[in-house]
Amino acid sequence: MKESCYRMRKLIFVPLINKIATMTTIKKIALGKNGPLVSKLGLGCMRMSPVWGGPKNDENESIATIQQALDSGINFLNTGDFYGSGHNELLVGKAIKGRRDDAFISVKFGAIFYGNQMLGLDLRPIAIKNFINYSLVRLGIDTIDLYQPCRLDNSVPVEDVIGTVADLIKEGKVRHLGVSEITADQLRKVNSIHPVTALEIGYSLADRQIESDLLPTAKELGIGVVAFANTAEGLLTGEMKAPLPANAYHHHFSRFQGDNLVKNLEKVEILKQMAKEKGYTPTQLAIAWVNAQGDHIMPLVSMSRRSRLPENIAAMEIAFTPDEMNTLNTHFSAGAILGETYLQR
Ligand SMILES: NC(=O)c1ccc[n+]([C@@H]2O[C@H](COP(=O)([O-])OP(=O)(O)OC[C@H]3O[C@@H](n4cnc5c(N)ncnc54)[C@H](OP(=O)(O)O)[C@@H]3O)[C@@H](O)[C@H]2O)c1
């Protein structure tokens, strides 16, 4: 009986919700203290371009996805000048042509790639001034809304890195300063040099280490949180099976190796079960959980095809009962998912 109810709900209710989602306007939030208004759901464009050896997705479909996202009220678009060696910015530029005001463009800089290999960072002021001009040309715009070093290191004093972005803000080439994947101490330091509008950071049911210090620091300082990797490299989609295909890039990370993968997939069964009971997909619950962590937290989700949009937009409407939240927080407590990814903290 329960099973047939679930099937009915899935057949009728889920497509209906997805249909409504395409017509729903996404809620807007202020990014950081008195910050710019952005959609509560962001579109990550990285996987539309070949990065880390990933496939190059269909360009027309990628552009159509960005445009449909804008039509649906998702204005926050995330790219990086090193995503596909500029390919990603060119793509975003094509998608927003003629509708600049519909989009809020977030760009990361500083990573130096040779093919699929990351060689390191270049955060010298002279390099940043070079990067920004290339980004503006590729994007076909005069100002980048949010500009952020993709990481920080000790090769260049942080005052010089942030000071350079502050100069770009004065010049009108950039509107707001962001940071990405840094520590709580670094966040305080950067914010003392120039107000930080947003922190871009990996966060999901599978990666919760930032809850102890970085998230409270961002909240205290009034900095918006742009949370990526909500599906934890696909682990939380419920679609992953062991063993992974031989060519999967996941093999590099201990989280997806041997016993770790088997145990981690057992945990995902709990998410799959809850998704089934609620009539949603595990991905929707993974996004909804991030969304529920605070009004200042934006789930930033990669979508390379239009078909992803209704499902992920609908996830923004999902609420959890206290019991459901407790179940998720218990089974996916910090450290419950075994092994590392590139999000080393
Ligand atoms: N600051 C940083 O260091 C950093 C690092 C990584 C990423 N980012 C940014 O954050 C964005 C998101 O990060 P991410 O790509 O690592 O994580 P993600 O959003 O969890 O995406 C991972 C994968 O999930 C797939 N997906 C999306 N919706 C789905 C659904 N409803 N069902 C099943 N699969 C679904 C996407 O596939 P498709 O592509 O096929 O649609 C994508 O390949 C990136 O685009 C990038 O802009 C920032």
XYZ file of C-alpha atoms in Angstrom, residues 93-234:
142
model
C 29.544 35.823 -22.181
C 27.543 34.343 -25.060
C 24.669 33.376 -22.748
C 24.292 36.829 -21.166
C 24.750 38.826 -24.387
C 21.962 41.403 -24.551
C 20.766 40.690 -21.020
C 23.649 41.778 -18.783
C 21.318 43.179 -16.144
C 19.665 39.800 -15.595
C 22.904 38.262 -14.376
C 25.194 38.595 -11.366
C 28.615 37.389 -12.484
C 31.009 35.792 -10.028
C 34.546 35.088 -11.268
C 37.502 33.343 -9.613
C 41.070 34.015 -10.615
C 44.570 32.964 -9.672
C 44.779 29.276 -10.622
C 47.353 28.439 -13.271
C 46.528 25.383 -15.317
C 48.492 23.591 -18.011
C 45.966 21.375 -19.727
C 44.274 19.438 -16.940
C 47.049 19.977 -14.474
C 46.964 22.757 -11.902
C 50.496 24.130 -11.638
C 49.848 26.544 -8.790
C 48.630 30.043 -8.028
C 49.598 33.397 -9.429
C 48.294 36.123 -7.128
C 50.772 38.871 -7.988
C 49.111 42.277 -8.502
C 50.593 42.458 -11.998
C 48.988 39.102 -12.828
C 45.600 40.070 -11.350
C 45.532 43.249 -13.438
C 46.218 41.109 -16.492
C 43.606 38.454 -15.553
C 40.779 40.962 -15.072
C 41.142 42.486 -18.494
C 41.050 39.098 -20.211
C 37.998 38.134 -18.133
C 36.118 41.296 -19.028
C 36.803 40.769 -22.738
C 35.814 37.097 -22.664
C 32.636 37.855 -20.713
C 31.861 40.875 -22.908
C 31.113 43.093 -19.901
C 32.575 46.210 -18.263
C 32.319 45.156 -14.621
C 32.519 41.846 -12.784
C 30.005 41.687 -9.918
C 32.035 39.460 -7.576
C 35.765 38.882 -8.052
C 37.686 36.458 -5.923
C 41.051 34.772 -5.595
C 40.345 31.037 -5.964
C 42.703 30.298 -3.055
C 45.250 32.222 -0.991
C 48.847 31.197 -0.307
C 51.961 32.832 1.124
C 53.604 33.634 -2.201
C 52.197 37.172 -2.188
C 51.236 39.196 0.919
C 47.466 39.018 1.329
C 47.392 42.828 1.625
C 48.731 43.040 -1.934
C 46.256 40.521 -3.347
C 43.219 42.090 -1.690
C 44.562 45.614 -2.193
C 44.689 44.946 -5.921
C 41.044 43.825 -5.994
C 40.167 46.907 -3.904
C 41.866 49.054 -6.566
C 39.824 47.299 -9.270
C 36.669 48.118 -7.289
C 37.714 51.794 -7.171
C 38.344 51.696 -10.932
C 34.866 50.249 -11.539
C 36.078 46.967 -13.036
C 34.779 44.991 -10.051
C 31.768 45.559 -7.768
C 32.387 43.259 -4.794
C 35.190 41.242 -3.213
C 34.785 37.511 -2.644
C 37.025 34.759 -1.315
C 37.093 31.024 -1.865
C 38.177 28.011 0.207
C 40.009 29.863 2.949
C 40.263 29.436 6.719
C 38.423 31.406 9.402
C 41.628 33.292 10.304
C 42.230 34.187 6.665
C 38.627 35.355 6.347
C 39.055 37.733 9.300
C 42.316 39.019 7.886
C 40.919 39.608 4.380
C 37.793 41.275 5.773
C 39.967 43.653 7.806
C 41.699 44.767 4.597
C 38.522 45.164 2.537
C 34.931 44.124 3.323
C 34.222 40.661 1.964
C 30.818 40.176 0.355
C 30.866 36.396 -0.108
C 32.737 33.275 0.879
C 32.657 30.457 -1.694
C 33.138 27.161 0.087
C 32.493 23.429 -0.330
C 29.629 22.399 1.963
C 27.279 19.449 2.025
C 25.928 16.674 4.212
C 29.215 14.916 3.420
C 31.555 17.840 4.184
C 30.680 19.631 7.393
C 34.064 20.569 8.876
C 33.454 24.275 8.254
C 30.578 24.300 10.755
C 32.955 24.551 13.715
C 34.696 27.802 12.826
C 34.411 29.120 9.273
C 30.611 29.296 9.055
C 30.209 31.037 12.442
C 32.962 33.493 11.451
C 31.238 34.316 8.159
C 27.967 34.831 9.998
C 29.566 37.034 12.650
C 31.219 39.191 9.983
C 28.036 39.414 7.890
C 29.543 37.618 4.904
C 27.316 35.659 2.515
C 28.105 31.986 1.966
C 28.098 30.517 -1.530
C 28.125 26.780 -0.875
C 29.295 24.495 -3.659
C 29.698 20.701 -4.061
C 26.252 20.111 -2.489
C 26.228 16.619 -4.041
C 29.796 15.878 -2.852
C 31.129 15.000 -6.310
C 27.933 13.091 -7.070
